[in-house]
Amino acid sequence: MANGGGGGGGSSSSGGGGGGGGSSLRMSSNIHANHLSLDASSSSSSSSSSSSSSSSSPSSSSVHEPKMDALIIPVTMEVPCDSRGQRMWWAFLASSMVTFFGGLFIILLWRTLKYLWTVCCHCGGKTKEAQKINNGSSQADGTLKPVEEKEEAVAAEVGWMTSVKDWAGVMISAQTLTGRVLVVLVFALSIGALVIYFIDSSNPIESCQNFYKDFTLQIDMAFNVFFLLYFGLRFIAANDKLWFWLEVNSVVDFFTVPPVFVSVYLNRSWLGLRFLRALRLIQFSEILQFLNILKTSNSIKLVNLLSIFISTWLTAAGFIHLVENSGDPWENFQNNQALTYWECVYLLMVTMSTVGYGDVYAKTTLGRLFMVFFILGGLAMFASYVPEIIELIGNRKKYGGSYSAVSGRKHIVVCGHITLESVSNFLKDFLHKDRDDVNVEIVFLHNISPNLELEALFKRHFTQVEFYQGSVLNPHDLARVKIESADACLILANKYCADPDAEDASNIMRVISIKNYHPKIRIITQMLQYHNKAHLLNIPSWNWKEGDDAICLAELKLGFIAQSCLAQGLSTMLANLFSMRSFIKIEEDTWQKYYLEGVSNEMYTEYLSSAFVGLSFPTVCELCFVKLKLLMIAIEYKSANRESRSRKRILINPGNHLKIQEGTLGFFIASDAKEVKRAFFYCKACHDDITDPKRIKKCGCKRLIYSKTSIYKRMRRACCFDCGRSERDCSCMSGRVRANMDTLERTFPLSSVSVNDCSTSFRTFEDEQPSTLSPQKKQRNGGMRNSPSSSPKLMRHDPLLIPGNDQIDNMDSNVKKYDSTGMFHWCAPKEIEKVILTRSEAAMTVLSGHVVVCIFGDVSSALIGLRNLVMPLRASNFHYHELKHIVFVGSIEYLKREWETLHNFPKVSILPGTPLSRADLRAVNINLCDMCVILSANQNNIDDTSLQDKECILASLNIKSMQFDDSIGVLQANSQGFTPPGMDRSSPDNSPVHGMLRQPSITTGVNIPIITELVNDTNVQFLDQDDDDDPDTELYLTQPFACGTAFAVSVLDSLMSATYFNDNILTLIRTLVTGGATPELEALIAEENALRGGYSTPQTLANRDRCRVAQLALLDGPFADLGDGGCYGDLFCKALKTYNMLCFGIYRLRDAHLSTPSQCTKRYVITNPPYEFELVPTDLIFCLMQFDHNAGQSRASLSHSSHSSQSSSKKSSSVHSIPSTANRQNRPKSRESRDKQNRKEMVYR
């Protein structure tokens, strides 16, 4: 028995090699030549040892023979090195089990001992504490010192252990670079070990391998050594050792690391449970998150599902591969079958999917038992995971990529309210063929994927349009669309939302997000409410000087409507000017033919040729209209005042006192961008005798002049470098330039160009450069109109310098008549009760020539900002007596909410009631008004688009169906002892020189001038019952829009693209329609939310000197001779030369082209007719009039009318003055006496 034990020990010490050697002596003929064998020396020594042991102890061998028979199986190809058939799989498995359960036992034992120690120490501590309290007074300090030192040593020991634990935690955490590298490395090595398992799976389950000769075993050993070290770090860092021991990763290490060391020791390999390394794939999503690859929840979830599914699949396949190739232990491994690992993978897939072809199946009992349980969990996992994976893959954002910028091509980002309607309107205008080649790519960014219609629209424009799904509030999405390299970002607003303030807040947040990501990006955003524009000023990087613009739809919409109150039809004309419309040619002689010819005109900007330098604005304007077939209405003027907050100003029809500077930007009305190039290419020497404007193209001398100008500019900069000052402050500039002019002319002789023209241009260029030491230049420039020290004779149009000017006389330092900027009439705040009229009071008050505003709204309605409607009607370029009285008819609850922004404007009254009440409408004399405006604040609260405009449509039809007695107005006036102006034929205001078109009194509501605001464009068909407009007709082609009686906010969509291509267009439009709103005024309103009154100063009064829109009648007056068959071009030149009035359109009766007279009083708009266009006597001419400083002195002064065709009996508030050279000194009537007379004539609340 001792020998037997020794033999066992010897066999154990030789590690299976001895057993193998002994077997080879008996059954060497059954060993396959291809299988591995042990070293010769080891085999021989083991053989002799085995044989001696066998001969010396035969009895022992016979005693152990039954036990050995239990481990002997028929020799197969899978056990090449053990002829006895002895397997060592149990050694590999035992190493893992001992490690796992041994460690678990030690942890539990440690916890038990620690618990007992804690309980004991707790009891002992209480006893010691009681003794210390009892003996504390008798103890000396020295006796306690050893105890304290011991406690300090324990504390130091605990601190050391804690620091090691913290260090280990840092090493394995993904919060540091070292931790991330270590975690990724462990995962990569785990996948490497799994790959080695795949390679080894083609070998027998158990085989003899020499560690020093097997390369894969060496690599696997290195990997597992690293895993062991990492396991130690994890164990040290773990707070709860017990739960750490039971983790999946720990179990994987237990069953994969120890068998490798055993295989090295035994020189034998067992495939065993190495397939458990596939469970490491579960951590794949965590690794990708550590590497910042996975960022979205969907991608993380998708990778999690895939990794769990695949790891479970591969692990289960490894177990089937093990048991099927090994067989059942209780069957002496006889029922095994040869299956490759990938066949097992196939078997598990068909099993999970419940297909089960039967070509591959489990034969062993262990395999079948495992399949019974696996099919339950696998089927559940397959049925739940696979559909979810497919759904996540299918729901991947189709538009989730990133924009790739194209070299040499700009791109813009469009976000906000992205719908089929908004996108189609934007693209139709942005990509219009009338623009120059648009080499801009449009990138739409929205968090909702487009529907099929919108997707089809994107596909039709796929060469210039791309769509990406995302949000501008997400910096990652901003990076995807390359916002940092975008030329601009455009934000669209939902004009039909129920809560405008919430929509504005959303767009403001978009602006904040974009500016926070890239402060320098140019942003153009739509805003619904005017008061919300103030919030944009709070954004630090918002800078309107750098191109940032906010297009306030309420401000512009109400501004357009307000201008229609001054000149009916102007809203239609302006809306068509900044919208890109294709030319539609109609051969028939109908009103649509002339209207569409005007619709094809748009507004463009172009720099003026140097040939215009030094000429006055009217001269250049006439030359452009007559010779170049262009209509110039404004210029960008560069002020010489360096202290000005904004040196560049847009001046609309500034008059003949202003001279054109070098590089002046002109604003033109033309049908094509190519036509406007004529103003830039025009050369007097080459194009003076050309009659066909199409032949005006770039000439050769143009380049020579430009080269000379560039050399001239370099000389200017060089002389500045000599004195060390900037170009503007150079004191030596004038002398140096004069000294070098002769040399310059000799060096560059201009034989083909007039030297006088060129030198004049250069002198003008020199003169208009700002210089603090050259007052002569300032006088020649004419740009210092606001300077009190300028020459009076050069500033004859300056209101501050005209002798006897009533502005100077009326400048009362104790009275505030205008706001602090001088741009609007102002009065002290009034309580709303003081302006409320009852119906009887309104009926007793003779109102005429006023504006009636019918407003629908209640307490819960969103504010529409009536201040934007009133401000243009209270512009300071009107004299006080010219202001039209405004009467609001609507709910007093709603108007109280708006009153805070209206209480500083004069001549405003309120009639509480409803616009649907005819009694209320008759009380405000709606038949004598200049304009009736119909607005609604309830439009967006209705989901049905067809019903959104029901109130406005009903009110419009209600007014048109009303009948009036033509004597009512006169009877009411006579009852008050007062006849309305215009009804009295002896009134001096009725003089035919005024151009007043007098018609009989209005007897039917159809002739009342009305403008109705619509939300839904298709509802325009309901306004006119006698028109034949198709419901599908575009808004601008309908009769109500062409006549100026309907306005929809949708026409303002074109301003987005117009502003992008030319930000000056928006400035010009705002200057025209708002009455003079400036960024400085907006900042003031943002600060106080109200206009602030200011005392009249020369600077504020000078702001009144700006032109305004008016309508000129041709029936009589100074232009009556041209009204009957005259040419529009002759009228244009005469008005410009005589009165500095700039004509730009016609408001013509609809049936004026018919030979038979018609009773229809509807008119339509003709924009910028050609020179030879024939006029008719009933035409009204749109014109830009200069401010008349003398008109305020007397209401009896010569004036022109600004009225609509229906306003037959208007008060003098609709009369506009024409500048007169007559002596007006004998016409004294101060403003105070005039106001006093007005109060006698008319009671205004």
XYZ file of N, CA and C in Angstrom, residues 970-1142:
519
model
N -72.870 115.936 -43.768
C -73.042 117.395 -43.772
C -73.993 117.833 -42.673
N -75.072 117.050 -42.484
C -76.031 117.413 -41.437
C -75.382 117.347 -40.060
N -74.584 116.301 -39.837
C -73.916 116.198 -38.539
C -72.941 117.348 -38.353
N -72.251 117.694 -39.425
C -71.291 118.782 -39.293
C -71.996 120.101 -39.038
N -73.108 120.340 -39.744
C -73.809 121.599 -39.539
C -74.437 121.676 -38.164
N -74.821 120.518 -37.601
C -75.385 120.547 -36.257
C -74.346 120.985 -35.244
N -73.072 120.795 -35.587
C -72.002 121.241 -34.706
C -71.491 122.614 -35.106
N -72.114 123.200 -36.144
C -71.640 124.501 -36.598
C -70.306 124.394 -37.325
N -70.067 123.278 -37.996
C -68.758 123.047 -38.619
C -68.943 122.156 -39.836
N -68.323 122.549 -40.943
C -68.358 121.750 -42.159
C -67.012 121.075 -42.346
N -67.004 119.800 -42.544
C -65.723 119.105 -42.697
C -64.925 119.676 -43.861
N -63.621 119.725 -43.711
C -62.780 120.216 -44.808
C -62.975 119.373 -46.050
N -62.982 120.046 -47.214
C -63.196 119.350 -48.474
C -64.628 119.393 -48.922
N -65.587 119.454 -47.966
C -66.999 119.554 -48.331
C -67.365 120.998 -48.631
N -66.604 121.891 -48.098
C -66.850 123.314 -48.311
C -66.089 123.736 -49.554
N -66.841 124.087 -50.595
C -66.218 124.431 -51.863
C -65.492 125.762 -51.811
N -65.732 126.522 -50.781
C -65.018 127.789 -50.637
C -63.733 127.647 -49.849
N -63.473 126.443 -49.387
C -62.272 126.221 -48.590
C -61.038 126.406 -49.446
N -60.028 127.083 -48.933
C -58.790 127.227 -49.709
C -58.094 125.905 -49.951
N -58.403 124.901 -49.097
C -57.790 123.585 -49.322
C -58.314 122.916 -50.583
N -59.405 123.458 -51.127
C -59.986 122.852 -52.321
C -59.393 123.414 -53.597
N -58.370 124.195 -53.481
C -57.749 124.773 -54.670
C -57.220 123.677 -55.569
N -57.452 123.786 -56.876
C -57.013 122.720 -57.781
C -55.510 122.571 -57.855
N -54.764 123.525 -57.381
C -53.323 123.377 -57.429
C -52.839 122.283 -56.508
N -53.681 121.896 -55.567
C -53.297 120.863 -54.616
C -53.291 119.475 -55.239
N -53.937 119.327 -56.357
C -54.046 117.980 -56.918
C -55.044 117.128 -56.176
N -56.005 117.704 -55.475
C -57.004 116.937 -54.732
C -58.040 116.382 -55.681
N -58.254 115.067 -55.623
C -59.257 114.432 -56.474
C -60.570 114.383 -55.716
N -61.510 115.188 -56.128
C -62.790 115.280 -55.426
C -63.828 114.402 -56.102
N -64.517 113.595 -55.315
C -65.570 112.731 -55.823
C -66.792 112.907 -54.938
N -67.920 112.460 -55.400
C -69.127 112.565 -54.560
C -68.963 111.787 -53.268
N -69.786 112.102 -52.304
C -69.721 111.426 -51.009
C -69.999 109.942 -51.168
N -69.417 109.151 -50.261
C -69.576 107.701 -50.296
C -70.970 107.345 -49.805
N -71.679 106.607 -50.627
C -73.035 106.189 -50.257
C -73.140 104.687 -50.024
N -72.117 103.953 -50.364
C -72.136 102.505 -50.166
C -70.805 102.062 -49.566
N -70.864 101.021 -48.769
C -69.665 100.560 -48.092
C -68.630 99.966 -49.016
N -69.023 99.631 -50.241
C -68.063 99.058 -51.180
C -66.959 100.054 -51.494
N -67.263 101.339 -51.451
C -66.291 102.368 -51.806
C -65.443 102.822 -50.621
N -65.692 102.270 -49.452
C -64.877 102.633 -48.283
C -63.519 101.967 -48.413
N -62.439 102.712 -48.281
C -61.102 102.078 -48.356
C -60.878 101.158 -47.164
N -60.623 99.906 -47.447
C -60.462 98.884 -46.403
C -59.202 98.092 -46.700
N -58.486 97.740 -45.661
C -57.401 96.763 -45.771
C -57.603 95.732 -44.672
N -57.641 94.464 -45.071
C -57.971 93.370 -44.166
C -56.759 92.464 -44.012
N -56.443 92.155 -42.774
C -55.334 91.234 -42.517
C -55.852 89.802 -42.532
N -55.132 88.938 -43.248
C -55.492 87.533 -43.342
C -54.350 86.666 -42.840
N -54.722 85.532 -42.286
C -53.729 84.538 -41.878
C -53.566 83.485 -42.954
N -54.676 82.993 -43.446
C -54.669 81.953 -44.481
C -54.834 82.616 -45.849
N -53.863 82.381 -46.726
C -53.895 83.040 -48.035
C -55.130 82.674 -48.845
N -55.584 81.442 -48.735
C -56.704 81.001 -49.573
C -58.015 81.687 -49.198
N -58.073 82.278 -48.009
C -59.303 82.952 -47.599
C -59.503 84.283 -48.308
N -58.531 84.696 -49.110
C -58.674 85.963 -49.822
C -59.814 85.894 -50.834
N -60.197 84.700 -51.238
C -61.279 84.548 -52.214
C -62.623 84.998 -51.659
N -62.737 85.066 -50.324
C -64.021 85.426 -49.726
C -64.198 86.925 -49.541
N -63.155 87.711 -49.762
C -63.249 89.149 -49.514
C -64.051 89.868 -50.594
N -63.798 89.509 -51.851
C -64.512 90.139 -52.964
C -65.442 89.116 -53.587
N -66.737 89.435 -53.540
C -67.704 88.498 -54.089
C -67.811 88.606 -55.602
N -67.302 89.718 -56.172
C -67.462 89.921 -57.606
C -66.218 89.570 -58.402
N -65.164 89.063 -57.732
C -63.970 88.707 -58.489
C -64.080 87.248 -58.956
N -63.214 86.896 -59.876
C -63.233 85.542 -60.436
C -61.947 84.802 -60.117
N -61.355 85.067 -58.956
C -60.103 84.423 -58.571
C -60.344 82.957 -58.236
N -59.447 82.120 -58.763
C -59.497 80.692 -58.463
C -58.978 80.464 -57.044
N -59.567 79.516 -56.303
C -59.079 79.274 -54.926
C -57.608 78.890 -54.858
N -57.079 78.297 -55.923
C -55.683 77.872 -55.928
C -54.740 78.961 -56.431
N -55.266 80.130 -56.730
C -54.426 81.220 -57.227
C -53.517 81.719 -56.111
N -52.268 81.999 -56.468
C -51.349 82.542 -55.473
C -51.831 83.907 -55.009
N -51.462 84.253 -53.782
C -52.001 85.460 -53.166
C -51.688 86.699 -53.995
N -50.469 86.810 -54.506
C -50.093 88.040 -55.194
C -50.803 88.203 -56.533
N -51.446 87.142 -57.028
C -52.184 87.219 -58.284
C -53.664 87.507 -58.082
N -54.139 87.548 -56.856
C -55.557 87.781 -56.586
C -55.873 89.266 -56.655
N -57.132 89.552 -56.935
C -57.545 90.951 -57.081
C -57.479 91.735 -55.770
N -57.919 91.190 -54.628
C -57.823 91.984 -53.391
C -56.386 92.366 -53.035
N -55.444 91.470 -53.259
C -54.051 91.810 -52.955
C -53.517 92.830 -53.952
N -53.842 92.663 -55.241
C -53.373 93.619 -56.242
C -53.955 95.002 -56.010
N -55.150 95.060 -55.442
C -55.784 96.345 -55.167
C -55.355 96.944 -53.827
N -54.632 96.180 -53.037
C -54.184 96.694 -51.751
C -55.223 96.631 -50.661
N -56.258 95.807 -50.826
C -57.304 95.693 -49.810
C -57.125 94.469 -48.919
N -56.109 93.658 -49.190
C -55.833 92.474 -48.364
C -54.336 92.365 -48.177
N -53.976 91.898 -46.988
C -52.553 91.699 -46.679
C -52.417 90.463 -45.811
N -51.476 89.596 -46.177
C -51.224 88.367 -45.418
C -49.773 88.355 -44.966
N -49.553 87.826 -43.792
C -48.205 87.825 -43.221
C -47.277 86.903 -43.991
N -47.836 86.001 -44.794
C -47.000 85.055 -45.528
C -46.107 85.751 -46.554
N -46.483 86.944 -47.013
C -45.652 87.633 -48.003
C -44.319 88.074 -47.404
N -44.237 88.099 -46.082
C -43.000 88.515 -45.434
C -41.963 87.402 -45.384
N -42.339 86.195 -45.796
C -41.367 85.094 -45.801
C -40.198 85.390 -46.721
N -40.452 86.133 -47.773
C -39.397 86.427 -48.743
C -38.297 87.285 -48.151
N -38.593 87.966 -47.042
C -37.584 88.836 -46.443
C -36.404 88.052 -45.894
N -36.591 86.778 -45.567
C -35.485 85.993 -45.034
C -34.367 85.861 -46.060
N -34.716 85.411 -47.253
C -33.691 85.258 -48.284
C -33.208 86.611 -48.789
N -34.114 87.605 -48.877
C -33.692 88.932 -49.319
C -32.689 89.537 -48.345
N -32.907 89.326 -47.054
C -31.981 89.861 -46.053
C -30.651 89.142 -46.090
N -30.669 87.843 -46.364
C -29.401 87.118 -46.438
C -28.540 87.646 -47.580
N -29.137 87.802 -48.737
C -28.359 88.256 -49.886
C -27.970 89.727 -49.759
N -28.780 90.514 -49.071
C -28.466 91.930 -48.936
C -29.148 92.453 -47.675
N -28.378 92.585 -46.616
C -28.976 93.024 -45.354
C -29.451 94.463 -45.417
N -29.013 95.238 -46.405
C -29.489 96.610 -46.536
C -30.951 96.667 -46.960
N -31.434 95.607 -47.613
C -32.831 95.586 -48.045
C -33.761 95.661 -46.842
N -33.460 94.888 -45.820
C -34.296 94.913 -44.619
C -34.251 96.287 -43.960
N -33.073 96.894 -43.923
C -32.961 98.226 -43.335
C -33.797 99.230 -44.110
N -33.761 99.133 -45.434
C -34.547 100.057 -46.249
C -36.039 99.840 -46.048
N -36.466 98.584 -46.025
C -37.887 98.292 -45.825
C -38.347 98.803 -44.463
N -37.540 98.566 -43.437
C -37.918 99.021 -42.097
C -37.941 100.547 -42.034
N -37.014 101.185 -42.715
C -37.024 102.642 -42.737
C -38.275 103.169 -43.420
N -38.715 102.490 -44.469
C -39.894 102.937 -45.197
C -41.183 102.733 -44.405
N -41.333 101.572 -43.790
C -42.636 101.203 -43.231
C -42.797 101.534 -41.760
N -41.699 101.696 -41.024
C -41.832 101.937 -39.581
C -41.847 103.411 -39.228
N -41.590 104.257 -40.196
C -41.607 105.680 -39.899
C -40.321 106.196 -39.313
N -39.284 105.369 -39.240
C -37.993 105.853 -38.753
C -37.452 105.108 -37.560
N -37.884 103.864 -37.362
C -37.340 103.077 -36.246
C -35.877 102.768 -36.502
N -35.044 102.931 -35.515
C -33.598 102.702 -35.617
C -33.160 101.724 -34.536
N -31.982 101.127 -34.678
C -31.487 100.264 -33.598
C -31.373 100.990 -32.262
N -31.036 102.279 -32.311
C -30.953 103.041 -31.057
C -32.328 103.162 -30.415
N -33.358 103.380 -31.244
C -34.710 103.469 -30.701
C -35.158 102.124 -30.141
N -34.790 101.041 -30.813
C -35.153 99.722 -30.305
C -34.498 99.451 -28.955
N -33.258 99.888 -28.813
C -32.587 99.711 -27.522
C -33.288 100.515 -26.436
N -33.788 101.706 -26.790
C -34.509 102.522 -25.811
C -35.832 101.876 -25.427
N -36.549 101.364 -26.425
C -37.817 100.691 -26.132
C -37.587 99.421 -25.330
N -36.488 98.730 -25.618
C -36.163 97.536 -24.840
C -35.873 97.875 -23.386
N -35.362 99.073 -23.156
C -35.032 99.483 -21.797
C -36.278 99.875 -21.014
N -37.205 100.613 -21.677
C -38.347 101.171 -20.943
C -39.690 100.657 -21.448
N -39.696 99.963 -22.593
C -40.933 99.475 -23.202
C -41.910 100.608 -23.500
N -41.410 101.791 -23.721
C -42.263 102.928 -24.049
C -41.390 104.026 -24.629
N -42.013 104.877 -25.453
C -41.292 106.025 -25.986
C -41.115 107.056 -24.877
N -39.958 107.655 -24.863
C -39.673 108.658 -23.845
C -39.661 110.033 -24.510
N -40.385 110.950 -23.918
C -40.438 112.290 -24.472
C -39.124 113.027 -24.298
N -38.881 113.936 -25.216
C -37.650 114.709 -25.154
C -37.887 116.142 -25.577
N -37.071 117.036 -25.046
C -37.171 118.435 -25.433
C -36.596 118.614 -26.828
N -37.183 119.568 -27.554
C -36.758 119.818 -28.926
C -35.387 120.470 -28.938
N -34.495 119.863 -29.663
C -33.141 120.384 -29.843
C -32.856 120.443 -31.339
N -31.855 121.195 -31.761
C -31.535 121.221 -33.198
C -31.265 119.826 -33.765
N -30.657 118.956 -32.961
C -30.365 117.621 -33.452
C -31.636 116.785 -33.628
N -32.542 116.837 -32.645
C -33.768 116.043 -32.757
C -34.700 116.606 -33.817
N -34.762 117.915 -33.946
C -35.606 118.495 -34.985
C -35.071 118.213 -36.375
N -33.762 118.070 -36.500
C -33.184 117.737 -37.800
C -33.615 116.355 -38.258
N -33.977 115.488 -37.307
C -34.428 114.145 -37.696
C -35.768 114.155 -38.401
N -36.491 115.276 -38.346
C -37.762 115.365 -39.063
C -37.555 115.487 -40.564
N -36.374 115.902 -40.952
C -36.096 116.142 -42.363
C -35.826 114.821 -43.071
N -36.874 114.083 -43.338
C -36.782 112.837 -44.087
C -38.047 112.697 -44.924
N -37.910 112.004 -46.026
C -39.030 111.932 -46.967
C -40.105 110.999 -46.456
N -41.268 111.084 -47.080
C -42.399 110.234 -46.731
C -43.140 109.856 -47.997
N -43.950 108.813 -47.888
C -44.708 108.319 -49.037
C -46.012 109.086 -49.139
N -46.372 109.445 -50.356
C -47.633 110.143 -50.603
C -48.196 109.688 -51.934
N -49.429 110.098 -52.201
C -50.076 109.838 -53.488
C -50.462 111.158 -54.113
N -50.129 111.301 -55.367
C -50.340 112.538 -56.104
C -51.422 112.320 -57.150
N -52.466 113.180 -57.128
C -53.558 113.057 -58.093
C -53.234 113.841 -59.360
N -53.645 113.325 -60.502
C -53.382 113.963 -61.793
C -54.614 114.644 -62.377
N -55.743 114.517 -61.680
C -56.956 115.086 -62.246
C -56.859 116.593 -62.357
N -56.254 117.196 -61.358
C -55.977 118.623 -61.414
C -54.712 118.885 -60.630
N -54.266 120.114 -60.603
C -53.029 120.416 -59.929
C -51.916 120.682 -60.923
N -50.689 120.800 -60.439
C -49.575 121.189 -61.311
C -49.223 120.138 -62.366
N -49.691 118.913 -62.212
C -49.366 117.876 -63.178
C -50.585 117.450 -63.988
N -51.622 118.269 -63.992
C -52.849 117.906 -64.700
C -52.621 117.816 -66.197
N -51.675 118.636 -66.724
C -51.424 118.603 -68.156
C -50.838 117.273 -68.613
N -50.178 116.555 -67.694
C -49.617 115.258 -68.048
C -50.588 114.111 -67.798
N -51.685 114.407 -67.128
C -52.613 113.341 -66.773
C -53.415 112.819 -67.935
N -53.584 113.600 -68.964
C -54.404 113.185 -70.098
C -53.500 112.816 -71.267
N -53.042 111.562 -71.284
C -52.251 111.065 -72.382
C -50.776 111.365 -72.290
N -50.300 111.928 -71.172
C -48.887 112.203 -71.018
C -48.093 110.952 -70.707
N -46.777 111.077 -70.787
C -45.891 109.947 -70.495
C -45.491 109.961 -69.027
N -45.374 108.788 -68.500
C -44.954 108.668 -67.102
C -43.542 109.211 -66.919
N -42.671 109.024 -67.893
C -41.312 109.520 -67.784
C -41.247 111.027 -67.681
N -42.127 111.735 -68.436
C -42.161 113.192 -68.328
C -42.611 113.620 -66.936
N -43.602 112.925 -66.410
C -44.046 113.218 -65.051
C -42.931 112.959 -64.054
N -42.204 111.869 -64.231
C -41.111 111.529 -63.329
C -40.062 112.643 -63.300
N -39.645 113.097 -64.490
C -38.603 114.122 -64.561
C -39.094 115.457 -64.024
N -40.336 115.819 -64.336
C -40.858 117.100 -63.872
C -40.990 117.133 -62.356
N -41.527 116.067 -61.780
C -41.679 116.021 -60.323
C -40.324 116.031 -59.634
N -39.341 115.355 -60.230
C -38.021 115.283 -59.602
C -37.304 116.623 -59.689
N -37.385 117.275 -60.842
C -36.679 118.544 -61.004
C -37.363 119.670 -60.253
N -38.691 119.695 -60.261
C -39.417 120.826 -59.694
C -39.567 120.733 -58.191
N -39.926 119.544 -57.707
C -40.274 119.420 -56.291
C -39.420 118.402 -55.538
N -38.415 117.825 -56.205
C -37.613 116.768 -55.584
C -38.484 115.589 -55.136
N -39.559 115.369 -55.850
C -40.428 114.223 -55.567
C -40.026 113.066 -56.476
N -39.894 111.899 -55.883
C -39.469 110.715 -56.623
C -40.670 109.797 -56.813
